[in-house]
Amino acid sequence: MADAKQDAVALLKADHRSVEALFEKFEGAKGDGSKQKIALQICMELTVHAKIEEEIFYPACEGKIEEDLLEEAYVEHDGAKVLIAEIEAGSPSDDFYDAKVKVLSEQIEHHVEEEEKRMEGMFAQAKKAGLDMDALGEQLLARKTELLADYKAGGLPKPELTTLKATTI
């Protein structure tokens, strides 16, 4: 990542591949300590990824791609955030811990498919709309680097739901 330019879609897809590999690693993990470490890594990666999409990429896409796709993406993020919070608060000895990680994996798999679909996916539409992917990539990378530094320094704040602001759960 050092000085090679990476456009926004390449950066976001690299995040997707990284998390997919972590989910596979979790499935094969033995022992609570190993499972928890991998699950927390998944949660951190997804929290940072969602934050950079919601702060930078999605706003850049507003008015340029199908609104339904964008709205679904925010709702999918919120669904993931609920599970992330439960996984972070729990441990592998808890009932449903593995199931929560599995369902999170399935939700993320669906979300990634929506973003990466060849012709009508969010990324394809954003490229067709002529968004400056290099400039967006630089912004995403800078914010991601900042968030990862914050995380290492003291943890990330709990993810905030974007679509349920006026509602109570």
XYZ file of C-alpha atoms in Angstrom:
169
model
C 0.000 0.000 0.000
C 2.973 2.352 0.517
C 3.361 4.534 -2.557
C 1.461 2.609 -5.199
C -1.708 4.422 -6.228
C -4.827 2.413 -5.581
C -8.187 3.473 -6.906
C -11.222 3.383 -4.646
C -12.695 0.190 -6.087
C -9.364 -1.664 -5.906
C -8.941 -0.624 -2.264
C -12.486 -1.652 -1.294
C -12.194 -4.966 -3.160
C -8.882 -5.681 -1.405
C -10.687 -5.151 1.912
C -13.385 -7.588 0.779
C -10.810 -10.277 -0.077
C -9.031 -9.746 3.248
C -12.225 -10.217 5.265
C -13.273 -13.243 3.200
C -9.928 -14.860 4.051
C -10.443 -14.088 7.750
C -13.908 -15.693 7.708
C -12.359 -18.832 6.152
C -9.636 -18.798 8.786
C -12.297 -18.524 11.527
C -14.140 -21.571 10.172
C -10.992 -23.672 10.457
C -9.847 -22.259 13.802
C -9.559 -24.493 16.848
C -9.708 -23.228 20.384
C -11.523 -20.276 21.891
C -8.478 -17.983 22.011
C -7.728 -18.402 18.330
C -11.389 -18.013 17.339
C -11.821 -14.860 19.388
C -8.656 -13.274 17.998
C -9.794 -13.907 14.408
C -13.377 -12.772 15.134
C -12.136 -9.515 16.664
C -9.872 -8.959 13.642
C -12.912 -9.465 11.372
C -14.914 -6.968 13.448
C -12.153 -4.366 13.343
C -11.639 -4.741 9.576
C -15.374 -4.500 8.890
C -15.820 -1.519 11.207
C -13.042 0.422 9.462
C -14.300 -0.627 6.019
C -17.894 0.410 6.749
C -16.730 3.720 8.186
C -14.678 4.692 5.119
C -17.495 3.655 2.790
C -20.080 5.635 4.770
C -17.892 8.723 5.229
C -16.326 8.922 1.763
C -17.421 6.429 -0.905
C -21.197 6.349 -0.431
C -21.575 10.145 -0.214
C -19.547 10.436 -3.451
C -21.997 8.007 -5.081
C -25.133 9.879 -4.024
C -27.111 11.066 -7.038
C -24.810 9.132 -9.368
C -25.924 5.527 -8.802
C -29.289 3.859 -8.136
C -30.599 5.212 -4.851
C -32.026 1.792 -3.877
C -28.538 0.270 -3.989
C -27.153 2.962 -1.741
C -30.006 2.698 0.750
C -29.671 -1.100 0.881
C -25.933 -0.764 1.489
C -26.515 1.468 4.533
C -29.110 -0.966 5.923
C -26.785 -3.919 5.296
C -24.029 -2.074 7.154
C -26.365 -1.529 10.106
C -27.261 -5.219 10.203
C -23.573 -6.066 10.265
C -22.893 -3.477 12.999
C -25.438 -5.124 15.302
C -23.707 -8.495 14.921
C -20.248 -6.917 15.222
C -21.234 -5.334 18.550
C -22.552 -8.683 19.819
C -19.438 -10.556 18.686
C -17.116 -7.962 20.250
C -19.052 -8.128 23.534
C -19.110 -11.924 23.585
C -16.692 -14.802 23.589
C -16.468 -18.141 21.774
C -17.841 -19.942 24.851
C -21.125 -18.001 24.534
C -24.184 -19.603 22.997
C -24.582 -18.599 19.344
C -21.092 -17.026 19.049
C -20.062 -19.167 16.064
C -23.535 -18.734 14.564
C -23.231 -14.942 14.815
C -19.879 -15.012 13.021
C -21.365 -17.331 10.361
C -24.408 -15.096 9.798
C -22.141 -12.032 9.656
C -20.087 -13.848 7.019
C -23.213 -14.568 4.972
C -24.441 -10.966 5.267
C -21.060 -9.639 4.166
C -20.937 -12.103 1.265
C -24.298 -10.764 0.026
C -23.223 -7.140 0.549
C -19.965 -7.674 -1.375
C -21.903 -9.266 -4.232
C -24.185 -6.190 -4.418
C -21.195 -3.868 -4.568
C -19.111 -5.922 -7.007
C -21.727 -7.147 -9.532
C -20.231 -6.722 -12.980
C -22.713 -4.540 -14.824
C -25.193 -3.177 -12.312
C -23.266 -3.330 -9.049
C -22.450 -0.234 -7.028
C -18.798 -0.175 -8.105
C -19.676 -0.585 -11.806
C -22.270 2.194 -11.595
C -19.848 4.500 -9.781
C -17.203 3.935 -12.473
C -19.755 4.522 -15.253
C -20.834 7.762 -13.540
C -17.270 9.031 -13.949
C -16.325 9.373 -10.286
C -12.631 10.125 -9.798
C -11.614 6.746 -8.434
C -7.967 7.735 -7.899
C -8.868 10.765 -5.771
C -11.452 8.715 -3.856
C -8.879 5.956 -3.370
C -6.436 8.440 -1.833
C -9.123 9.748 0.542
C -10.202 6.227 1.506
C -6.633 5.109 2.151
C -5.819 8.199 4.232
C -8.935 7.731 6.389
C -8.371 3.976 6.689
C -4.788 4.587 7.855
C -6.048 7.096 10.404
C -8.744 4.730 11.716
C -6.293 1.823 11.996
C -3.899 4.056 13.966
C -6.785 5.067 16.270
C -7.660 1.416 16.727
C -4.101 0.480 17.644
C -3.921 3.432 20.034
C -7.041 2.604 21.979
C -9.711 0.816 20.053
C -12.422 2.039 17.762
C -15.571 3.641 19.043
C -18.631 1.418 18.861
C -20.150 1.447 15.381
C -23.142 3.763 15.063
C -26.216 2.698 13.152
C -26.853 5.020 10.226
C -30.409 4.093 9.292
C -32.007 3.846 12.727
C -31.146 7.255 14.114
C -34.715 8.229 15.003
C -35.738 4.769 16.126
C -35.072 2.893 19.308
C -34.274 -0.774 19.174
